[in-house]
Short mmCIF file of C-alpha atoms and ligand atoms in Angstrom, two decimals:
data_model
loop_
_atom_site.label_atom_id
_atom_site.label_comp_id
_atom_site.label_asym_id
_atom_site.label_seq_id
_atom_site.Cartn_x
_atom_site.Cartn_y
_atom_site.Cartn_z
CA UNK I 1 0.00 0.00 0.00
CA UNK I 2 1.23 3.45 -0.85
CA UNK I 3 2.02 5.86 1.99
CA UNK I 4 2.11 9.63 1.95
CA UNK I 5 5.36 11.01 3.36
CA UNK I 6 6.43 14.62 3.53
CA UNK I 7 9.95 15.91 2.95
CA UNK I 8 10.71 15.68 6.70
CA UNK I 9 9.89 11.96 6.82
CA UNK I 10 6.56 12.44 8.58
CA UNK I 11 3.89 10.02 7.44
CA UNK I 12 0.56 11.68 6.71
CA UNK I 13 -2.17 9.21 7.67
CA UNK I 14 -4.80 11.57 9.02
CA UNK I 15 -7.15 13.86 7.10
CA UNK I 16 -9.34 16.47 8.74
CA UNK I 17 -12.25 17.10 6.45
CA UNK I 18 -14.09 20.39 6.87
CA UNK I 19 -17.56 19.87 5.46
CA UNK I 20 -18.74 23.47 5.81
CA UNK I 21 -17.40 26.89 6.78
CA UNK I 22 -20.78 27.75 8.37
CA UNK I 23 -21.45 27.59 12.10
CA UNK I 24 -24.43 28.18 14.36
CA UNK I 25 -22.12 29.39 17.18
CA UNK I 26 -19.78 32.36 17.28
CA UNK I 27 -17.15 31.35 19.83
CA UNK I 28 -15.37 34.62 20.46
CA UNK I 29 -11.88 33.16 20.00
CA UNK I 30 -12.79 31.53 16.68
CA UNK I 31 -15.15 33.84 14.78
CA UNK I 32 -16.14 37.50 14.84
CA UNK I 33 -19.72 38.21 15.94
CA UNK I 34 -20.92 38.94 12.41
CA UNK I 35 -19.26 35.72 11.15
CA UNK I 36 -16.55 35.38 8.52
CA UNK I 37 -16.84 35.92 4.79
CA UNK I 38 -18.44 32.69 3.61
CA UNK I 39 -17.81 30.81 0.41
CA UNK I 40 -20.87 30.73 -1.88
CA UNK I 41 -22.68 27.38 -1.70
CA UNK I 42 -21.73 26.61 -5.30
CA UNK I 43 -18.04 26.58 -4.31
CA UNK I 44 -18.61 23.94 -1.63
CA UNK I 45 -17.82 20.40 -2.66
CA UNK I 46 -20.88 18.24 -3.14
CA UNK I 47 -21.10 14.90 -1.33
CA UNK I 48 -19.85 12.88 -4.30
CA UNK I 49 -16.92 15.27 -4.84
CA UNK I 50 -15.89 15.05 -1.18
CA UNK I 51 -16.19 11.28 -1.16
CA UNK I 52 -14.09 11.05 -4.32
CA UNK I 53 -11.26 13.13 -2.84
CA UNK I 54 -11.34 11.25 0.46
CA UNK I 55 -11.28 7.93 -1.43
CA UNK I 56 -8.09 9.06 -3.20
CA UNK I 57 -6.48 10.01 0.14
CA UNK I 58 -7.42 6.60 1.56
CA UNK I 59 -5.96 4.87 -1.50
CA UNK I 60 -2.76 6.81 -0.79
CA UNK I 61 -2.60 5.48 2.78
CA UNK I 62 -4.75 7.81 4.89
CA UNK I 63 -6.39 5.64 7.57
CA UNK I 64 -8.05 8.18 9.77
CA UNK I 65 -10.60 10.86 8.81
CA UNK I 66 -12.15 13.39 11.14
CA UNK I 67 -15.19 15.31 9.90
CA UNK I 68 -15.17 18.89 11.14
CA UNK I 69 -16.13 22.45 10.12
CA UNK I 70 -17.38 25.18 10.81
CA UNK I 71 -20.06 23.17 12.48
CA UNK I 72 -20.41 19.89 10.58
CA UNK I 73 -23.95 19.27 11.84
CA UNK I 74 -25.24 22.33 9.95
CA UNK I 75 -24.31 20.73 6.62
CA UNK I 76 -27.32 19.30 4.84
CA UNK I 77 -27.40 15.48 4.82
CA UNK I 78 -24.19 15.05 6.79
CA UNK I 79 -25.43 11.57 7.71
CA UNK I 80 -25.47 10.58 4.03
CA UNK I 81 -21.91 11.82 3.57
CA UNK I 82 -20.76 9.93 6.68
CA UNK I 83 -22.40 6.73 5.41
CA UNK I 84 -20.46 6.96 2.15
CA UNK I 85 -17.18 7.69 3.92
CA UNK I 86 -17.76 4.78 6.31
CA UNK I 87 -17.99 2.46 3.30
CA UNK I 88 -14.52 3.34 1.96
CA UNK I 89 -12.30 0.27 2.24
CA UNK I 90 -9.09 1.06 4.14
CA UNK I 91 -10.56 3.85 6.24
CA UNK I 92 -10.15 2.52 9.79
CA UNK I 93 -11.10 5.45 11.91
CA UNK I 94 -13.98 7.84 11.16
CA UNK I 95 -14.80 10.49 13.73
CA UNK I 96 -16.52 13.85 14.05
CA UNK I 97 -15.73 17.09 15.88
CA UNK I 98 -18.80 19.11 16.79
CA UNK I 99 -19.96 21.86 19.11
CA UNK I 100 -22.64 19.36 20.18
CA UNK I 101 -25.55 21.79 19.84
CA UNK I 102 -27.57 19.51 17.52
CA UNK I 103 -26.13 16.18 18.52
CA UNK I 104 -29.27 14.95 20.27
CA UNK I 105 -30.99 14.92 16.90
CA UNK I 106 -28.20 13.43 14.83
CA UNK I 107 -26.14 11.10 17.07
CA UNK I 108 -28.27 7.99 16.52
CA UNK I 109 -28.38 8.31 12.73
CA UNK I 110 -24.66 9.07 12.54
CA UNK I 111 -23.79 6.00 14.61
CA UNK I 112 -25.98 3.89 12.33
CA UNK I 113 -24.33 5.42 9.27
CA UNK I 114 -20.95 4.17 10.53
CA UNK I 115 -19.50 7.08 12.48
CA UNK I 116 -17.25 5.55 15.13
CA UNK I 117 -16.72 8.30 17.68
CA UNK I 118 -17.18 11.93 18.42
CA UNK I 119 -15.23 14.86 19.92
CA UNK I 120 -17.35 17.55 21.50
CA UNK I 121 -16.06 21.03 22.25
CA UNK I 122 -17.06 22.09 25.73
CA UNK I 123 -15.43 25.22 27.11
CA UNK I 124 -17.64 25.75 30.14
CA UNK I 125 -20.10 23.93 32.40
CA UNK I 126 -21.68 27.17 33.54
CA UNK I 127 -24.68 28.11 31.34
CA UNK I 128 -24.01 31.87 31.48
CA UNK I 129 -20.29 31.52 30.82
CA UNK I 130 -20.99 29.03 28.02
CA UNK I 131 -23.42 31.43 26.44
CA UNK I 132 -20.87 34.24 26.59
CA UNK I 133 -17.98 32.22 25.17
CA UNK I 134 -20.09 30.85 22.28
CA UNK I 135 -22.07 34.12 21.91
CA UNK I 136 -25.47 32.59 22.39
CA UNK I 137 -24.91 28.82 22.69
CA UNK I 138 -27.20 26.74 24.89
CA UNK I 139 -25.23 24.53 27.31
CA UNK I 140 -28.26 22.30 27.96
CA UNK I 141 -28.31 21.25 24.28
CA UNK I 142 -24.66 20.26 24.40
CA UNK I 143 -24.92 18.34 27.67
CA UNK I 144 -27.92 16.45 26.29
CA UNK I 145 -25.90 15.78 23.13
CA UNK I 146 -23.08 14.29 25.19
CA UNK I 147 -25.49 11.94 26.98
CA UNK I 148 -27.00 10.92 23.64
CA UNK I 149 -23.55 10.23 22.12
CA UNK I 150 -22.75 7.99 25.09
CA UNK I 151 -26.10 6.19 24.76
CA UNK I 152 -25.68 5.40 21.08
CA UNK I 153 -22.08 4.23 21.58
CA UNK I 154 -20.13 6.93 19.72
CA UNK I 155 -17.28 5.97 22.02
CA UNK I 156 -14.94 7.01 23.34
CA UNK I 157 -16.61 10.41 23.69
CA UNK I 158 -13.90 13.03 23.88
CA UNK I 159 -14.45 16.48 25.33
CA UNK I 160 -12.17 19.33 24.27
CA UNK I 161 -11.83 22.45 26.39
CA UNK I 162 -9.80 25.44 25.23
CA UNK I 163 -8.53 26.88 28.50
CA UNK I 164 -8.42 30.68 28.64
CA UNK I 165 -7.07 32.79 31.48
CA UNK I 166 -9.78 34.66 33.31
CA UNK I 167 -12.51 33.14 31.12
CA UNK I 168 -12.82 29.48 32.06
CA UNK I 169 -9.61 28.51 33.89
CA UNK I 170 -11.64 28.38 37.10
CA UNK I 171 -13.57 25.43 35.66
CA UNK I 172 -10.67 23.01 35.12
CA UNK I 173 -11.50 20.94 38.21
CA UNK I 174 -15.25 20.86 37.51
CA UNK I 175 -14.55 19.67 33.99
CA UNK I 176 -12.32 16.84 35.26
CA UNK I 177 -15.12 15.71 37.60
CA UNK I 178 -17.79 15.96 34.87
CA UNK I 179 -15.76 13.95 32.34
CA UNK I 180 -14.56 11.37 34.85
CA UNK I 181 -18.09 10.69 36.08
CA UNK I 182 -19.12 9.74 32.52
CA UNK I 183 -16.03 7.88 31.39
CA UNK I 184 -15.34 10.59 28.81
CA UNK I 185 -11.86 11.45 27.63
CA UNK I 186 -11.03 15.06 28.39
CA UNK I 187 -8.49 17.18 26.55
CA UNK I 188 -7.42 20.56 27.80
CA UNK I 189 -6.05 22.61 24.92
CA UNK I 190 -3.97 25.76 24.92
CA UNK I 191 -5.31 28.66 22.88
CA UNK I 192 -3.63 29.02 19.51
CA UNK I 193 -2.97 32.28 17.70
CA UNK I 194 -5.28 31.47 14.82
CA UNK I 195 -8.35 33.17 13.44
CA UNK I 196 -9.76 36.62 13.42
CA UNK I 197 -9.33 37.19 17.13
CA UNK I 198 -5.99 35.43 17.37
CA UNK I 199 -4.16 38.35 18.94
CA UNK I 200 -6.79 38.76 21.63
CA UNK I 201 -6.76 35.07 22.27
CA UNK I 202 -3.06 35.01 23.10
CA UNK I 203 -3.69 37.57 25.83
CA UNK I 204 -5.79 34.80 27.32
CA UNK I 205 -3.02 32.24 26.96
CA UNK I 206 -3.02 29.75 29.83
CA UNK I 207 0.00 27.47 29.65
CA UNK I 208 -0.25 23.69 29.61
CA UNK I 209 2.05 23.40 32.64
CA UNK I 210 -0.37 25.43 34.75
CA UNK I 211 -3.30 23.29 33.58
CA UNK I 212 -1.34 20.18 34.43
CA UNK I 213 -0.45 21.48 37.90
CA UNK I 214 -4.13 22.18 38.57
CA UNK I 215 -5.22 18.75 37.35
CA UNK I 216 -2.53 17.10 39.52
CA UNK I 217 -3.49 19.09 42.58
CA UNK I 218 -7.16 18.26 42.08
CA UNK I 219 -6.78 14.56 41.38
CA UNK I 220 -3.86 13.79 43.72
CA UNK I 221 -2.95 10.13 43.87
CA UNK I 222 -5.92 9.22 41.62
CA UNK I 223 -3.92 10.43 38.67
CA UNK I 224 -2.17 7.56 36.98
CA UNK I 225 0.11 8.57 34.10
CA UNK I 226 -0.62 6.62 30.94
CA UNK I 227 2.30 4.97 29.32
CA UNK I 228 2.03 4.22 25.65
CA UNK I 229 0.59 7.67 25.10
CA UNK I 230 3.46 10.07 25.22
CA UNK I 231 4.13 11.65 28.60
CA UNK I 232 5.89 14.98 29.12
CA UNK I 233 6.59 17.12 26.08
CA UNK I 234 3.57 18.57 24.33
CA UNK I 235 0.96 16.21 25.73
CA UNK I 236 0.49 14.45 29.02
CA UNK I 237 -2.20 11.83 29.49
CA UNK I 238 -3.58 10.28 32.66
CA UNK I 239 -6.12 7.63 33.42
CA UNK I 240 -9.12 9.16 35.16
CA UNK I 241 -11.91 6.75 36.05
CA UNK I 242 -13.00 4.96 32.87
CA UNK I 243 -11.64 7.81 30.76
CA UNK I 244 -8.45 9.81 30.41
CA UNK I 245 -7.39 13.41 30.95
CA UNK I 246 -4.88 14.98 28.60
CA UNK I 247 -3.20 18.35 28.40
CA UNK I 248 -2.06 19.44 24.97
CA UNK I 249 0.29 22.25 24.15
CA UNK I 250 -0.01 23.40 20.57
CA UNK I 251 2.79 25.89 21.14
CA UNK I 252 5.37 23.22 21.88
CA UNK I 253 7.80 22.21 19.16
CA UNK I 254 6.86 18.52 19.36
CA UNK I 255 3.38 19.43 18.18
CA UNK I 256 4.90 19.92 14.73
CA UNK I 257 7.57 17.20 14.93
CA UNK I 258 4.83 14.60 15.34
CA UNK I 259 2.35 16.15 12.90
CA UNK I 260 0.71 13.46 10.78
CA UNK I 261 -2.24 15.38 9.36
CA UNK I 262 -3.48 17.65 6.61
CA UNK I 263 -6.76 19.50 6.24
CA UNK I 264 -9.22 19.63 3.38
CA UNK I 265 -11.52 22.67 3.39
CA UNK I 266 -15.16 22.52 2.31
CA UNK I 267 -14.28 23.88 -1.13
CA UNK I 268 -11.47 21.38 -1.54
CA UNK I 269 -8.34 23.34 -0.68
CA UNK I 270 -5.75 21.07 0.89
CA UNK I 271 -4.23 23.06 3.76
CA UNK I 272 -0.85 21.63 4.67
CA UNK I 273 -0.38 23.26 8.07
CA UNK I 274 -2.73 24.90 10.55
CA UNK I 275 -0.47 27.94 10.75
CA UNK I 276 0.31 28.48 7.06
CA UNK I 277 -1.68 29.75 4.16
CA UNK I 278 -0.18 27.45 1.55
CA UNK I 279 -2.78 25.14 0.08
CA UNK I 280 -3.36 22.96 -2.97
CA UNK I 281 -6.64 23.63 -4.81
CA UNK I 282 -7.80 20.02 -5.20
CA UNK I 283 -11.45 21.04 -5.49
CA UNK I 284 -10.70 23.32 -8.42
CA UNK I 285 -8.62 20.66 -10.16
CA UNK I 286 -11.45 18.19 -9.72
CA UNK I 287 -13.99 20.59 -11.18
CA UNK I 288 -11.64 21.39 -14.05
CA UNK I 289 -11.92 17.72 -15.00
CA UNK I 290 -8.75 16.17 -13.51
CA UNK I 291 -8.85 12.38 -13.50
CA UNK I 292 -8.00 10.24 -10.47
CA UNK I 293 -4.32 9.85 -11.46
CA UNK I 294 -3.91 13.60 -11.80
CA UNK I 295 -5.60 14.21 -8.46
CA UNK I 296 -3.48 11.56 -6.72
CA UNK I 297 -0.34 13.21 -8.11
CA UNK I 298 -1.53 16.64 -6.96
CA UNK I 299 -2.00 15.19 -3.45
CA UNK I 300 1.50 13.64 -3.43
CA UNK I 301 3.05 16.90 -4.68
CA UNK I 302 1.23 18.94 -2.04
CA UNK I 303 2.24 16.64 0.83
CA UNK I 304 5.85 16.92 -0.30
CA UNK I 305 5.52 20.68 0.33
CA UNK I 306 4.15 20.31 3.87
CA UNK I 307 5.96 22.92 6.00
CA UNK I 308 8.10 21.84 8.93
CA UNK I 309 6.18 23.82 11.55
CA UNK I 310 3.41 26.31 12.22
CA UNK I 311 5.75 29.11 13.28
CA UNK I 312 3.34 30.37 15.96
CA UNK I 313 4.83 32.42 18.71
CA UNK I 314 3.30 33.95 21.81
CA UNK I 315 4.81 37.18 20.48
CA UNK I 316 2.28 37.27 17.71
CA UNK I 317 2.90 35.03 14.69
CA UNK I 318 -0.60 34.03 13.60
CA UNK I 319 -2.25 31.29 11.64
CA UNK I 320 -3.49 32.65 8.35
CA UNK I 321 -6.64 30.64 7.74
CA UNK I 322 -9.49 30.79 10.30
CA UNK I 323 -10.10 27.62 12.34
CA UNK I 324 -13.70 27.60 11.13
CA UNK I 325 -12.33 27.08 7.60
CA UNK I 326 -9.53 24.60 8.35
CA UNK I 327 -11.58 22.71 10.91
CA UNK I 328 -9.20 23.26 13.82
N1 SAM R 1 -17.51 23.60 15.32
C1 SAM R 1 -16.86 22.41 15.75
C2 SAM R 1 -16.39 22.53 17.19
O1 SAM R 1 -16.38 23.65 17.73
O2 SAM R 1 -16.01 21.50 17.76
C3 SAM R 1 -15.70 21.98 14.87
C4 SAM R 1 -14.80 23.04 14.33
S1 SAM R 1 -13.89 23.98 15.54
C5 SAM R 1 -12.99 25.12 14.52
C6 SAM R 1 -12.68 22.79 16.05
C7 SAM R 1 -11.94 23.08 17.34
O3 SAM R 1 -11.09 24.20 17.14
C8 SAM R 1 -12.84 23.43 18.52
O4 SAM R 1 -12.59 22.53 19.57
C9 SAM R 1 -12.39 24.82 18.92
O5 SAM R 1 -12.45 25.00 20.32
C10 SAM R 1 -10.97 24.84 18.38
N2 SAM R 1 -10.46 26.20 18.18
C11 SAM R 1 -10.96 27.21 17.44
N3 SAM R 1 -10.18 28.31 17.51
C12 SAM R 1 -9.14 27.99 18.36
C13 SAM R 1 -8.00 28.69 18.86
N4 SAM R 1 -7.73 29.95 18.52
N5 SAM R 1 -7.17 28.02 19.71
C14 SAM R 1 -7.41 26.73 20.08
N6 SAM R 1 -8.45 26.02 19.62
C15 SAM R 1 -9.32 26.64 18.79
FE1 SF4 R 2 -18.23 27.38 15.54
FE2 SF4 R 2 -16.53 25.52 16.41
FE3 SF4 R 2 -15.64 27.98 15.78
FE4 SF4 R 2 -17.15 27.67 17.94
S1 SF4 R 2 -15.11 26.77 17.59
S2 SF4 R 2 -17.42 29.27 16.34
S3 SF4 R 2 -18.51 26.06 17.35
S4 SF4 R 2 -16.50 26.50 14.38
#
């Protein structure tokens, strides 16, 4: 089987597929209140176009696909798209990242369609704080969505919390308790200088070491480091009840050294690094009539140009493409 390797010897086996740039939330660190400039619907890849591109990636050795957005659940007939992706031979791991707002409605159908697991973004357990962070989101919907995902077996359910100083850092302990009680896997994530409010976000930077110290203090001897998942460095993982707690530093160098992923936007641009603008216009090639061989070669050529690192710095180097376009 062919494998995709970049010029630094990193194997690319993971594709993040953004299925829409639209979102029903406006998390203040991700999108401006009025939203971002959206692509016209006609530029968005149709289901069969997306499936064709993903099939080519899988033929080239990609084993893991995560569906993301914008908010993937606002895309029409997402369940149909997921069913087709789930049928691709060679695709071992199919997951979804969602804000959870509409998960109650869709979780059962998605599980039936072949979705294996789900990551839900959850930045606060306080309804008022949640509403402020997401500019209008309803925490009750998301919590119900989490319960539904657990019920229908979209497991392991992972919860992602972007920790921000003075915004939600007071909720680290409550989040550990909430996740542990349900056997969810919890990931605390540092803010990244990406998106329209990137500069503001870095003022809210709360370092991974401080998160880790808080988690340790809270959990005491209950915290058993997980071997097999990398300890120290950019990510530390612990067993917590039936689940795990992890702390991830996107600003650490290892984040890039271990990078195994690329991102396909909803209009088919292949973004090679979260922090860089450089992209290969696979969607345009496809619509210009490229055949499968030409598309496969365009994918290989693009991966060979994958940059070594994101180049973010707390001092202000920013990602160029909004997270709601690259899918985070
Ligand atoms: N709408 C879905 C959601 O929120 O889960 C999927 C797309 S969203 C862009 C994916 C992830 O990116 C979310 O967990 C969000 O918290 C994260 N994200 C967005 N902007 C970020 C930033 N500046 N730093 C760190 N994470 C960010
Ligand atoms: Fe929407 Fe996700 Fe961005 Fe929040 S983080 S605005 S839910 S795309």
